[in-house]
Amino acid sequence: MGAPEPGGGLRGPRRGHGAVGAANVRWWATLCGVLAALAGVLAGEFAAGLVSPSLSPLSAVGAAVVDFAPGAAKDWAIQTFGTGDKAFLVASITVAVVVLGAVSGILELRRPGLGVGLAALVGAAGALAVVTRSLASPGAVACALVAGIVAMSLVRWLVGRLRRDAVPAGQPPGSRTHDVAPVPAAGAPPGRPGRLARRGFLRALAGTAVAVALGGALTAVVRGASLAAAAARDALRLPAPASPAEAVPPAADLAVPGAAPLVTPNRDFYRIDTALVVPSVDPGGWRLDVTGRVAEPVALTWAELLAQPLVERHVTLACVSNPVGGDLVGNALWLGWPVRELLARARPLPGADMVLSRSIDGFTAGTPLEALTDPGRDALLAVGMNGEPLPPEHGFPVRLVVPGLYGYVSATKWVTQLKVTSFAADTAYWSTRGWSERGPIKTASRIDVPRGGARVPAGEVTVAGVAWAQHRGISAVEVQADDGAWQPAQLGTGISRDTWYQWMARIALPSGSHRLAVRATDGNGEVQTASVAPPAPDGATGYHTITIEVT
Ligand SMILES: Nc1nc2c(c(=O)[nH]1)N[C@H]1C(S)=C(S)[C@@H](COP(=O)(O)O)O[C@H]1N2
Ligand SMILES: [Mo]
């Protein structure tokens, strides 16, 4: 592939009408396609820098290529390029983008819509690559769609201008390009064939090129900033806990394939927040202010926080929006400083019964003061999650984790302020929007295996999942097939009463369609309620029930 001849092609028939001009028109179309594709990719990466820093369309495609490439190809790349295999991957994807862009430009010249169609296909493939990633989020998918839409619009617009300038007026749209020769635009002064029209196209092309260059610089800045923040985070070494985590009893992990793992890896941990743009907080400038009804307002810096004796605890976080059987729940190992120690320094005054925690992005949660000061409950100012600094999406550098309370009343990410106040005086973000002021987590249980609608062979069917009642613990799980008796399941020992418990049962089932239900009993002996309630205003209830086909 070469560059378009400078000043060639549309400068009118230099060597007579026909092939030469047509060939140049194809070069221009190629350039249009390449520019449109690059602009699309940049737009997608730029948007990802803002809304989805850990998963951009390009990184998703790269990861998907690695996942789906045959093992032999991967081995070859690693052997050939060694540690340069990533650079090779990036180079390959770049070449693919340029080639696909070029092809879309030529197709669009052949027949309007063809190139747009190819750009749409590539954009959809990008979105699909995003969806296959565990970090996939609506925002990340939107970034891939933005990339596709920008590429589609630009190739259509640029090649449209090119065609208008290059196709003779009498020729029907969609005519073969080799028949195309540059002709004077209507109204162009005689002797200067096609000049005005030509300028329009060249201006459009040059404008796009400038926009792509500027966009590239801007994207580099945005991505660079989030990459720099990520690098700073990667370089952090969190202190070892003064009080290490509870040992995980071997009998806690039933390890049933397909069931939720005992500890949720960070990349699979659900994410819920109101942030359109993941806040990028520099720990060096981070400060937590304890204000309000306290004897002594206190401020805490990152260095001061890390100098405290930290504790490590497994805590299962759950979202109040989680429907029965849903996956807005996850268990992680958190490293942090008990909030009660900080509150003890500030000394809350009489009359205070709530702490309004505020995020750098304005989100607030209202937590009962006693849940934060309770020596029997390790409410943490968390800095670590599963052995690494908090991921940006999960609140880097500091968030709250309070065992036993739904996230919306307790788990403020990117936390910067704790205002000691009262439920009478202050209202938190979700409490003004139809959700309850208090949010203790309700006892829940979920069937992970088999999946609803699965077909399983007749005989003993393994049924397994998780159950949680944070801070009360789980004492029993039972399963029911159709309208039969409740049968006790085998219960994992659990890590602590603040985490979920795995459970499993083997049930003999004849062939046919069967309904399976699960229910748990909490540590106080209270059986999970069968009464069905939606998530709003204070958490869903009812038994998770699935239907399977035994063959
Ligand atoms: N800053 C901020 N913190 C927040 C939220 C939010 O919207 N903004 N959402 C809360 C809700 S509703 C939940 S369920 C948990 C989810 O935490 P996760 O995304 O780390 O799983 O964060 C809580 N902390
Ligand atoms: Mo939530």
Coordinates of C-alpha atoms and ligand atoms in Angstrom, one line a residue:
M1 CA 0.0 0.0 0.0
G2 CA 1.3 3.5 -0.8
A3 CA 0.3 7.0 0.0
P4 CA -2.0 8.8 -2.3
E5 CA 0.0 10.8 -4.8
P6 CA 0.3 14.3 -3.4
G7 CA -2.1 16.6 -5.3
G8 CA -2.9 13.7 -7.7
G9 CA -6.2 12.1 -8.6
L10 CA -8.7 14.8 -8.1
R11 CA -6.5 17.5 -9.6
G12 CA -8.4 16.7 -12.8
P13 CA -7.3 14.6 -15.8
R14 CA -3.6 14.9 -16.1
R15 CA -3.1 12.0 -18.4
G16 CA -6.6 12.2 -19.9
H17 CA -9.9 10.9 -18.6
G18 CA -10.1 7.3 -17.3
A19 CA -7.9 4.9 -15.5
V20 CA -5.4 7.2 -13.8
G21 CA -7.9 9.4 -12.2
A22 CA -10.0 6.4 -11.1
A23 CA -7.1 4.7 -9.5
N24 CA -6.4 7.9 -7.6
V25 CA -10.0 8.1 -6.5
R26 CA -9.5 4.6 -5.0
W27 CA -6.4 5.8 -3.1
W28 CA -8.4 8.7 -1.7
A29 CA -11.2 6.4 -0.7
T30 CA -8.6 4.1 1.0
L31 CA -7.3 7.1 2.9
C32 CA -10.9 8.1 3.9
G33 CA -11.5 4.6 5.3
V34 CA -8.3 4.5 7.2
L35 CA -8.9 7.9 8.7
A36 CA -12.5 7.0 9.7
A37 CA -11.3 3.7 11.3
L38 CA -8.5 5.5 13.3
A39 CA -11.0 8.2 14.4
G40 CA -13.4 5.5 15.5
V41 CA -10.7 3.6 17.5
L42 CA -9.6 6.9 19.1
A43 CA -13.1 7.9 20.0
G44 CA -13.6 4.5 21.7
E45 CA -10.4 4.7 23.6
F46 CA -11.0 8.3 24.6
A47 CA -14.5 7.4 26.0
A48 CA -13.0 4.4 27.8
G49 CA -10.4 6.7 29.4
L50 CA -13.3 8.5 31.0
V51 CA -15.9 5.8 31.8
S52 CA -14.1 2.5 31.8
P53 CA -10.4 2.8 32.6
S54 CA -9.8 -0.9 33.1
L55 CA -11.5 -2.0 29.9
S56 CA -11.2 -0.2 26.6
P57 CA -12.4 -1.5 23.3
L58 CA -8.8 -2.1 22.1
S59 CA -7.8 -3.8 25.3
A60 CA -10.9 -6.0 25.1
V61 CA -10.2 -7.0 21.5
G62 CA -6.6 -7.7 22.4
A63 CA -7.7 -9.9 25.3
A64 CA -10.3 -11.6 23.3
V65 CA -7.8 -12.4 20.5
V66 CA -5.5 -13.9 23.1
D67 CA -8.4 -16.0 24.6
F68 CA -9.7 -17.2 21.3
A69 CA -6.4 -17.6 19.4
P70 CA -5.5 -21.3 18.9
G71 CA -2.8 -22.4 21.4
A72 CA -0.3 -23.0 18.6
A73 CA -0.6 -19.4 17.5
K74 CA -0.1 -18.2 21.0
D75 CA 3.0 -20.4 21.5
W76 CA 4.4 -19.2 18.2
A77 CA 3.9 -15.5 19.2
I78 CA 5.5 -16.0 22.6
Q79 CA 8.4 -18.0 21.2
T80 CA 9.0 -15.5 18.4
F81 CA 8.5 -12.3 20.3
G82 CA 9.1 -13.3 23.9
T83 CA 8.2 -10.5 26.2
G84 CA 7.4 -8.4 23.0
D85 CA 4.3 -10.6 22.4
K86 CA 2.1 -7.8 23.8
A87 CA 3.7 -5.3 21.4
F88 CA 3.2 -7.8 18.6
L89 CA -0.5 -8.1 19.6
V90 CA -0.9 -4.3 19.6
A91 CA 0.9 -4.0 16.2
S92 CA -1.3 -6.8 14.7
I93 CA -4.5 -5.1 15.9
T94 CA -3.3 -1.7 14.5
V95 CA -2.6 -3.3 11.2
A96 CA -6.0 -5.0 11.2
V97 CA -7.7 -1.6 11.9
V98 CA -5.8 0.1 9.1
V99 CA -6.6 -2.7 6.6
L100 CA -10.2 -3.0 7.6
G101 CA -10.5 0.8 7.4
A102 CA -8.9 0.8 3.9
V103 CA -11.3 -1.9 2.7
S104 CA -14.3 -0.1 4.1
G105 CA -13.2 3.1 2.2
I106 CA -13.0 1.1 -1.1
L107 CA -16.3 -0.7 -0.4
E108 CA -18.0 2.5 0.4
L109 CA -16.8 3.9 -2.9
R110 CA -18.0 0.9 -4.8
R111 CA -21.5 1.2 -3.3
P112 CA -22.6 3.6 -0.6
G113 CA -23.5 1.6 2.5
L114 CA -21.1 -1.2 1.9
G115 CA -18.2 0.4 3.8
V116 CA -20.6 1.7 6.5
G117 CA -21.7 -1.9 6.8
L118 CA -18.2 -3.2 7.3
A119 CA -17.5 -0.5 9.9
A120 CA -20.7 -1.5 11.7
L121 CA -19.6 -5.2 11.7
V122 CA -16.2 -4.3 13.1
G123 CA -17.8 -2.1 15.8
A124 CA -20.2 -4.9 16.7
A125 CA -17.3 -7.4 16.9
G126 CA -15.6 -4.9 19.2
A127 CA -18.7 -4.7 21.4
L128 CA -18.9 -8.5 21.4
A129 CA -15.2 -8.7 22.5
V130 CA -16.1 -6.3 25.4
V131 CA -19.1 -8.4 26.4
T132 CA -16.9 -11.6 26.6
R133 CA -14.6 -9.8 29.2
S134 CA -15.3 -10.3 32.9
L135 CA -14.9 -6.5 33.5
A136 CA -17.6 -5.9 30.9
S137 CA -20.0 -3.1 31.9
P138 CA -22.6 -1.1 29.9
G139 CA -20.2 1.8 29.8
A140 CA -17.4 -0.4 28.2
V141 CA -19.9 -1.7 25.6
A142 CA -21.0 1.8 24.9
C143 CA -17.4 2.8 24.2
A144 CA -17.1 0.1 21.5
L145 CA -20.4 1.2 20.0
V146 CA -19.2 4.8 20.0
A147 CA -16.1 3.6 18.1
G148 CA -18.2 1.9 15.5
I149 CA -20.6 4.8 15.1
V150 CA -17.8 7.3 14.6
A151 CA -16.1 5.1 12.0
M152 CA -19.4 4.5 10.2
S153 CA -20.4 8.2 10.1
L154 CA -17.0 9.3 9.0
V155 CA -16.5 6.8 6.2
R156 CA -20.0 7.6 4.9
W157 CA -19.4 11.3 5.0
L158 CA -15.9 11.4 3.6
V159 CA -16.5 8.9 0.8
G160 CA -19.8 10.7 0.1
R161 CA -17.9 13.9 -0.5
L162 CA -15.3 12.1 -2.6
R163 CA -18.0 10.5 -4.8
R164 CA -19.8 13.8 -5.2
D165 CA -16.6 15.3 -6.4
A166 CA -15.4 12.5 -8.5
V167 CA -18.5 10.9 -10.1
P168 CA -19.7 12.6 -13.3
A169 CA -23.1 14.1 -12.8
G170 CA -24.8 11.9 -15.4
Q171 CA -23.5 8.7 -13.9
P172 CA -25.8 6.8 -11.5
P173 CA -24.6 6.5 -7.9
G174 CA -23.0 3.2 -7.3
S175 CA -21.3 3.0 -10.7
R176 CA -18.0 1.1 -10.9
T177 CA -15.1 3.2 -9.8
H178 CA -12.9 2.4 -12.8
D179 CA -15.5 4.2 -14.9
V180 CA -15.1 7.2 -12.7
A181 CA -13.1 10.1 -13.8
P182 CA -12.8 13.4 -12.1
V183 CA -15.0 15.9 -13.8
P184 CA -15.6 19.6 -13.3
A185 CA -18.2 20.3 -10.7
A186 CA -21.3 22.1 -12.0
G187 CA -20.7 25.8 -12.0
A188 CA -16.9 25.4 -11.9
P189 CA -15.2 28.0 -14.0
P190 CA -14.1 26.6 -17.4
G191 CA -10.5 25.7 -17.6
R192 CA -10.3 24.9 -13.9
P193 CA -12.0 21.5 -14.0
G194 CA -13.5 20.3 -10.7
R195 CA -11.6 22.7 -8.5
L196 CA -14.3 23.9 -6.2
A197 CA -15.8 20.5 -5.6
R198 CA -12.3 19.1 -5.2
R199 CA -11.5 21.6 -2.5
G200 CA -14.6 20.7 -0.6
F201 CA -13.5 17.1 -0.4
L202 CA -9.9 17.9 0.4
R203 CA -10.9 20.3 3.1
A204 CA -13.2 17.6 4.6
L205 CA -10.3 15.1 4.5
A206 CA -7.8 17.5 5.9
G207 CA -10.2 18.6 8.7
T208 CA -10.7 14.9 9.6
A209 CA -7.0 14.3 9.6
V210 CA -6.4 17.3 11.9
A211 CA -9.3 16.1 14.2
V212 CA -7.8 12.6 14.3
A213 CA -4.4 14.0 15.2
L214 CA -5.9 16.2 17.9
G215 CA -8.1 13.4 19.1
G216 CA -5.0 11.1 19.3
A217 CA -3.2 13.6 21.4
L218 CA -6.2 14.1 23.7
T219 CA -6.7 10.4 24.0
A220 CA -3.1 9.9 24.8
V221 CA -3.4 12.5 27.6
V222 CA -6.6 10.9 29.0
R223 CA -5.4 7.4 28.7
G224 CA -2.0 8.5 29.9
A225 CA -3.5 10.0 33.0
S226 CA -5.5 6.9 33.8
L227 CA -2.5 4.7 33.0
A228 CA -0.3 6.9 35.2
A229 CA -2.8 6.6 38.0
A230 CA -2.9 2.8 37.4
A231 CA 0.9 2.6 37.4
A232 CA 1.0 4.6 40.7
R233 CA -1.5 2.1 42.1
D234 CA 0.5 -0.9 40.8
A235 CA 3.6 0.5 42.4
L236 CA 1.9 0.7 45.8
R237 CA 2.9 -1.8 48.5
L238 CA 0.3 -2.0 51.2
P239 CA 1.6 -2.7 54.7
A240 CA 1.1 -6.2 56.2
P241 CA -1.9 -6.4 58.5
A242 CA -1.2 -6.1 62.3
S243 CA -4.2 -8.4 62.6
P244 CA -4.3 -11.0 59.8
A245 CA -7.4 -12.5 58.3
E246 CA -9.2 -15.4 59.9
A247 CA -7.8 -18.6 58.6
V248 CA -10.1 -20.1 55.9
P249 CA -11.2 -23.5 57.1
P250 CA -10.6 -26.1 54.4
A251 CA -14.2 -27.3 55.0
A252 CA -15.4 -23.8 54.0
D253 CA -14.7 -24.5 50.3
L254 CA -16.9 -27.1 48.7
A255 CA -15.4 -26.3 45.3
V256 CA -18.4 -27.4 43.3
P257 CA -17.6 -26.6 39.6
G258 CA -19.8 -23.8 38.4
A259 CA -20.7 -22.5 41.9
A260 CA -19.5 -19.1 43.1
P261 CA -15.9 -19.4 44.5
L262 CA -15.6 -18.8 48.2
V263 CA -13.6 -15.6 47.6
T264 CA -14.6 -13.5 44.5
P265 CA -11.7 -12.4 42.4
N266 CA -11.5 -8.6 41.9
R267 CA -12.1 -8.8 38.2
D268 CA -15.4 -10.7 38.8
F269 CA -16.6 -8.6 41.7
Y270 CA -19.9 -6.8 41.0
R271 CA -19.7 -3.1 40.6
I272 CA -22.5 -0.7 41.5
D273 CA -22.2 3.1 41.7
T274 CA -23.6 6.3 40.3
A275 CA -20.2 7.4 38.9
L276 CA -20.3 8.0 35.1
V277 CA -16.6 8.6 35.2
V278 CA -14.5 6.4 37.6
P279 CA -13.0 9.0 40.0
S280 CA -9.3 9.1 39.7
V281 CA -8.0 9.9 43.2
D282 CA -4.3 10.5 44.0
P283 CA -3.6 8.9 47.3
G284 CA -0.9 11.5 47.9
G285 CA -3.6 14.2 48.0
W286 CA -6.2 12.1 49.7
R287 CA -7.6 13.3 53.0
L288 CA -10.5 12.1 55.1
D289 CA -12.2 14.7 57.3
V290 CA -14.3 13.7 60.3
T291 CA -16.7 16.5 60.9
G292 CA -20.1 17.3 62.5
R293 CA -21.2 16.4 66.0
V294 CA -17.8 15.5 67.3
A295 CA -15.8 16.8 70.2
E296 CA -12.7 17.1 68.0
P297 CA -12.8 17.2 64.2
V298 CA -10.1 15.0 62.8
A299 CA -8.3 14.8 59.4
L300 CA -6.5 11.7 58.2
T301 CA -4.0 11.5 55.3
W302 CA -3.1 8.4 53.3
A303 CA 0.3 8.1 55.0
E304 CA -1.3 8.4 58.4
L305 CA -3.9 5.8 57.5
L306 CA -1.2 3.3 56.3
A307 CA 0.7 3.9 59.5
Q308 CA -2.2 2.5 61.6
P309 CA -2.4 -1.1 62.7
L310 CA -4.4 -2.5 59.9
V311 CA -6.7 -5.6 60.0
E312 CA -7.6 -8.0 57.3
R313 CA -11.1 -9.5 57.2
H314 CA -13.3 -11.4 54.8
V315 CA -16.6 -9.6 54.3
T316 CA -19.3 -10.3 51.8
L317 CA -20.7 -7.2 50.3
A318 CA -24.3 -7.2 48.9
C319 CA -26.3 -4.7 46.9
V320 CA -29.9 -3.9 48.0
S321 CA -30.9 -4.0 44.3
N322 CA -29.9 -7.6 44.0
P323 CA -32.9 -9.6 42.9
V324 CA -33.6 -13.0 44.4
G325 CA -31.0 -15.3 42.7
G326 CA -29.0 -12.3 41.4
D327 CA -25.3 -11.8 41.4
L328 CA -24.9 -8.3 43.0
V329 CA -23.0 -9.9 45.9
G330 CA -19.4 -10.9 46.3
N331 CA -17.0 -11.9 49.0
A332 CA -13.5 -10.3 49.3
L333 CA -10.6 -10.1 51.7
W334 CA -10.4 -6.5 52.8
L335 CA -7.4 -4.7 54.4
G336 CA -8.2 -1.6 56.4
W337 CA -8.3 0.3 59.6
P338 CA -11.4 -0.1 61.9
V339 CA -13.5 3.1 61.6
R340 CA -14.2 2.9 65.4
E341 CA -10.6 3.8 66.0
L342 CA -10.9 7.0 64.0
L343 CA -14.3 7.8 65.5
A344 CA -12.8 7.3 69.0
R345 CA -10.3 10.1 68.2
A346 CA -13.1 12.4 67.1
R347 CA -15.4 11.5 70.0
P348 CA -19.0 11.7 68.7
L349 CA -21.3 14.0 70.8
P350 CA -24.6 12.9 72.4
G351 CA -27.5 13.0 69.9
A352 CA -25.5 11.7 67.0
D353 CA -26.8 8.4 65.7
M354 CA -25.6 8.4 62.0
V355 CA -22.5 8.9 60.0
L356 CA -23.0 10.4 56.6
S357 CA -20.0 9.2 54.5
R358 CA -19.3 11.2 51.4
S359 CA -17.5 10.2 48.3
I360 CA -15.3 12.5 46.2
D361 CA -18.0 12.4 43.6
G362 CA -20.7 13.6 46.0
F363 CA -22.4 10.2 46.7
T364 CA -23.4 9.8 50.3
A365 CA -24.4 6.9 52.5
G366 CA -26.0 7.1 56.0
T367 CA -24.7 4.4 58.4
P368 CA -26.0 3.9 62.0
L369 CA -23.2 5.2 64.3
E370 CA -23.4 2.1 66.4
A371 CA -22.5 -0.1 63.5
L372 CA -19.3 1.8 63.1
T373 CA -18.3 2.0 66.7
D374 CA -19.3 -1.5 67.6
P375 CA -16.1 -3.3 68.8
G376 CA -17.7 -6.6 67.7
R377 CA -18.1 -5.5 64.1
D378 CA -15.0 -4.7 62.0
A379 CA -16.3 -1.8 60.0
L380 CA -13.3 -0.8 57.9
L381 CA -11.7 2.1 56.1
A382 CA -10.5 -0.3 53.5
V383 CA -7.4 0.2 51.4
G384 CA -6.9 -3.3 50.1
M385 CA -9.0 -5.9 48.3
N386 CA -7.9 -9.5 47.9
G387 CA -4.2 -8.7 48.4
E388 CA -4.0 -5.6 46.2
P389 CA -4.8 -1.9 46.5
L390 CA -8.5 -1.3 45.9
P391 CA -9.2 -1.4 42.1
P392 CA -10.2 2.1 40.9
E393 CA -13.8 0.9 40.3
H394 CA -14.0 -0.4 43.8
G395 CA -13.0 2.9 45.5
F396 CA -9.3 3.5 45.3
P397 CA -7.6 4.7 47.4
V398 CA -10.1 4.3 50.4
R399 CA -13.6 3.0 50.9
L400 CA -15.9 1.9 53.7
V401 CA -16.8 -1.8 54.2
V402 CA -19.4 -2.5 57.0
P403 CA -20.3 -6.1 57.7
G404 CA -24.1 -6.7 57.7
L405 CA -25.3 -3.6 55.9
Y406 CA -26.2 -3.2 52.2
G407 CA -23.7 -1.2 50.2
Y408 CA -26.0 1.8 49.7
V409 CA -26.0 2.6 53.4
S410 CA -22.4 1.8 54.2
A411 CA -19.9 1.0 51.5
T412 CA -18.9 4.4 50.2
K413 CA -16.1 4.3 47.7
W414 CA -13.6 7.1 47.1
V415 CA -14.6 8.2 50.6
T416 CA -13.3 11.7 51.7
Q417 CA -15.6 12.7 54.5
L418 CA -17.3 11.3 57.5
K419 CA -20.0 13.6 59.0
V420 CA -21.2 12.5 62.4
T421 CA -24.8 13.5 62.4
S422 CA -28.3 12.1 63.0
F423 CA -30.9 10.4 60.8
A424 CA -33.2 13.3 61.8
A425 CA -30.8 15.9 60.5
D426 CA -29.4 14.3 57.3
T427 CA -30.5 12.2 54.4
A428 CA -28.2 10.1 52.3
Y429 CA -28.2 9.7 48.5
W430 CA -30.5 6.8 48.1
S431 CA -32.7 7.5 51.1
T432 CA -34.2 10.4 49.3
R433 CA -35.0 8.2 46.3
G434 CA -37.5 5.7 47.6
W435 CA -35.0 3.4 49.5
S436 CA -35.1 2.8 53.1
E437 CA -33.0 4.8 55.5
R438 CA -31.7 1.6 57.2
G439 CA -30.4 -1.3 55.2
P440 CA -29.5 -4.4 57.2
I441 CA -28.8 -7.3 54.9
K442 CA -31.6 -9.9 54.7
T443 CA -31.0 -13.6 54.8
A444 CA -30.6 -14.9 51.3
S445 CA -29.6 -18.1 49.4
R446 CA -28.9 -18.8 45.8
I447 CA -28.7 -21.8 43.5
D448 CA -25.6 -21.6 41.2
V449 CA -25.6 -25.2 40.0
P450 CA -27.4 -26.3 37.9
R451 CA -28.3 -23.1 36.1
G452 CA -32.0 -22.4 35.6
G453 CA -33.2 -24.2 32.4
A454 CA -30.3 -26.6 32.4
R455 CA -30.7 -30.1 31.1
V456 CA -29.0 -32.7 33.4
P457 CA -28.8 -36.4 33.2
A458 CA -31.2 -38.4 35.4
G459 CA -29.9 -39.8 38.7
E460 CA -28.2 -37.9 41.5
V461 CA -28.2 -34.2 40.6
T462 CA -25.7 -32.0 42.3
V463 CA -27.3 -28.7 43.5
A464 CA -25.0 -26.1 44.9
G465 CA -24.7 -22.4 45.7
V466 CA -24.2 -19.8 48.4
A467 CA -26.2 -18.4 51.3
W468 CA -25.6 -15.2 53.3
A469 CA -26.8 -13.4 56.4
Q470 CA -23.9 -11.1 57.2
H471 CA -23.1 -10.6 60.8
R472 CA -25.6 -13.3 61.8
G473 CA -24.1 -16.1 59.9
I474 CA -25.8 -19.2 58.4
S475 CA -26.7 -22.3 60.4
A476 CA -28.5 -24.4 57.8
V477 CA -29.5 -24.6 54.1
E478 CA -32.3 -26.7 52.8
V479 CA -33.3 -27.6 49.3
Q480 CA -36.7 -28.6 47.9
A481 CA -37.6 -30.4 44.7
D482 CA -41.0 -29.7 43.3
D483 CA -43.4 -29.7 46.3
G484 CA -41.5 -32.3 48.3
A485 CA -40.0 -32.1 51.7
W486 CA -37.2 -29.7 52.5
Q487 CA -33.9 -31.7 52.6
P488 CA -30.9 -30.5 54.5
A489 CA -27.9 -29.5 52.3
Q490 CA -24.3 -29.9 53.2
L491 CA -23.1 -26.6 54.6
G492 CA -19.6 -25.3 54.2
T493 CA -18.2 -24.1 57.6
G494 CA -18.0 -20.5 56.3
I495 CA -15.2 -18.1 57.0
S496 CA -17.0 -16.0 59.5
R497 CA -20.6 -14.8 60.1
D498 CA -19.8 -11.8 58.0
T499 CA -19.2 -13.9 54.9
W500 CA -21.4 -16.1 52.7
Y501 CA -21.4 -19.9 53.0
Q502 CA -21.2 -22.4 50.3
W503 CA -23.7 -25.3 50.3
M504 CA -24.4 -28.4 48.2
A505 CA -26.8 -31.3 48.0
R506 CA -27.3 -34.3 45.9
I507 CA -30.9 -35.1 45.0
A508 CA -32.2 -38.1 43.1
L509 CA -34.5 -36.9 40.4
P510 CA -36.4 -38.9 37.8
S511 CA -36.5 -37.6 34.2
G512 CA -38.8 -34.7 33.5
S513 CA -39.1 -31.1 34.4
H514 CA -38.4 -30.2 38.0
R515 CA -38.5 -27.1 40.2
L516 CA -35.7 -26.6 42.7
A517 CA -35.9 -24.1 45.6
V518 CA -33.4 -23.2 48.4
R519 CA -33.8 -21.5 51.8
A520 CA -31.3 -20.7 54.5
T521 CA -31.5 -20.4 58.3
D522 CA -29.4 -17.6 59.9
G523 CA -27.2 -17.9 62.9
N524 CA -30.0 -16.9 65.2
G525 CA -32.1 -19.8 64.0
E526 CA -34.4 -17.7 61.9
V527 CA -35.6 -19.2 58.7
Q528 CA -35.4 -17.1 55.5
T529 CA -38.8 -15.7 54.7
A530 CA -40.8 -17.2 51.8
S531 CA -42.7 -14.0 51.4
V532 CA -41.8 -12.4 48.0
A533 CA -40.7 -8.8 48.0
P534 CA -39.0 -6.7 45.3
P535 CA -35.6 -5.0 46.0
A536 CA -37.1 -1.6 46.8
P537 CA -37.2 -0.2 49.4
D538 CA -35.0 -2.4 51.6
G539 CA -34.0 -5.6 49.8
A540 CA -35.7 -8.5 47.9
T541 CA -37.0 -11.6 49.7
G542 CA -38.4 -15.0 48.6
Y543 CA -36.8 -18.3 47.7
H544 CA -34.6 -18.7 44.7
T545 CA -36.3 -21.2 42.5
I546 CA -35.2 -22.7 39.2
T547 CA -36.6 -25.1 36.8
I548 CA -34.4 -27.8 35.3
E549 CA -34.9 -30.6 32.7
V550 CA -33.8 -34.0 33.8
T551 CA -33.2 -36.3 30.8
Ligands
LIG1 N1 -19.0 6.6 45.8 C1 -19.9 5.7 45.7 N2 -19.8 4.6 46.6 C2 -20.7 3.6 46.5 C3 -21.8 3.7 45.6 C4 -21.9 4.8 44.8 O1 -22.8 4.9 43.9 N3 -20.9 5.8 44.8 N4 -22.7 2.7 45.6 C5 -22.8 1.8 46.8 C6 -23.6 0.6 46.5 S1 -25.2 0.8 46.1 C7 -23.0 -0.6 46.5 S2 -24.0 -2.0 46.4 C8 -21.6 -0.8 46.7 C9 -21.0 -1.6 45.6 O2 -19.6 -1.7 45.8 P1 -18.7 -2.4 44.6 O3 -19.0 -1.6 43.4 O4 -17.3 -2.3 45.1 O5 -19.2 -3.8 44.5 O6 -20.9 0.5 46.7 C10 -21.5 1.5 47.4 N5 -20.6 2.6 47.4
MO2 MO -26.1 -1.3 46.1

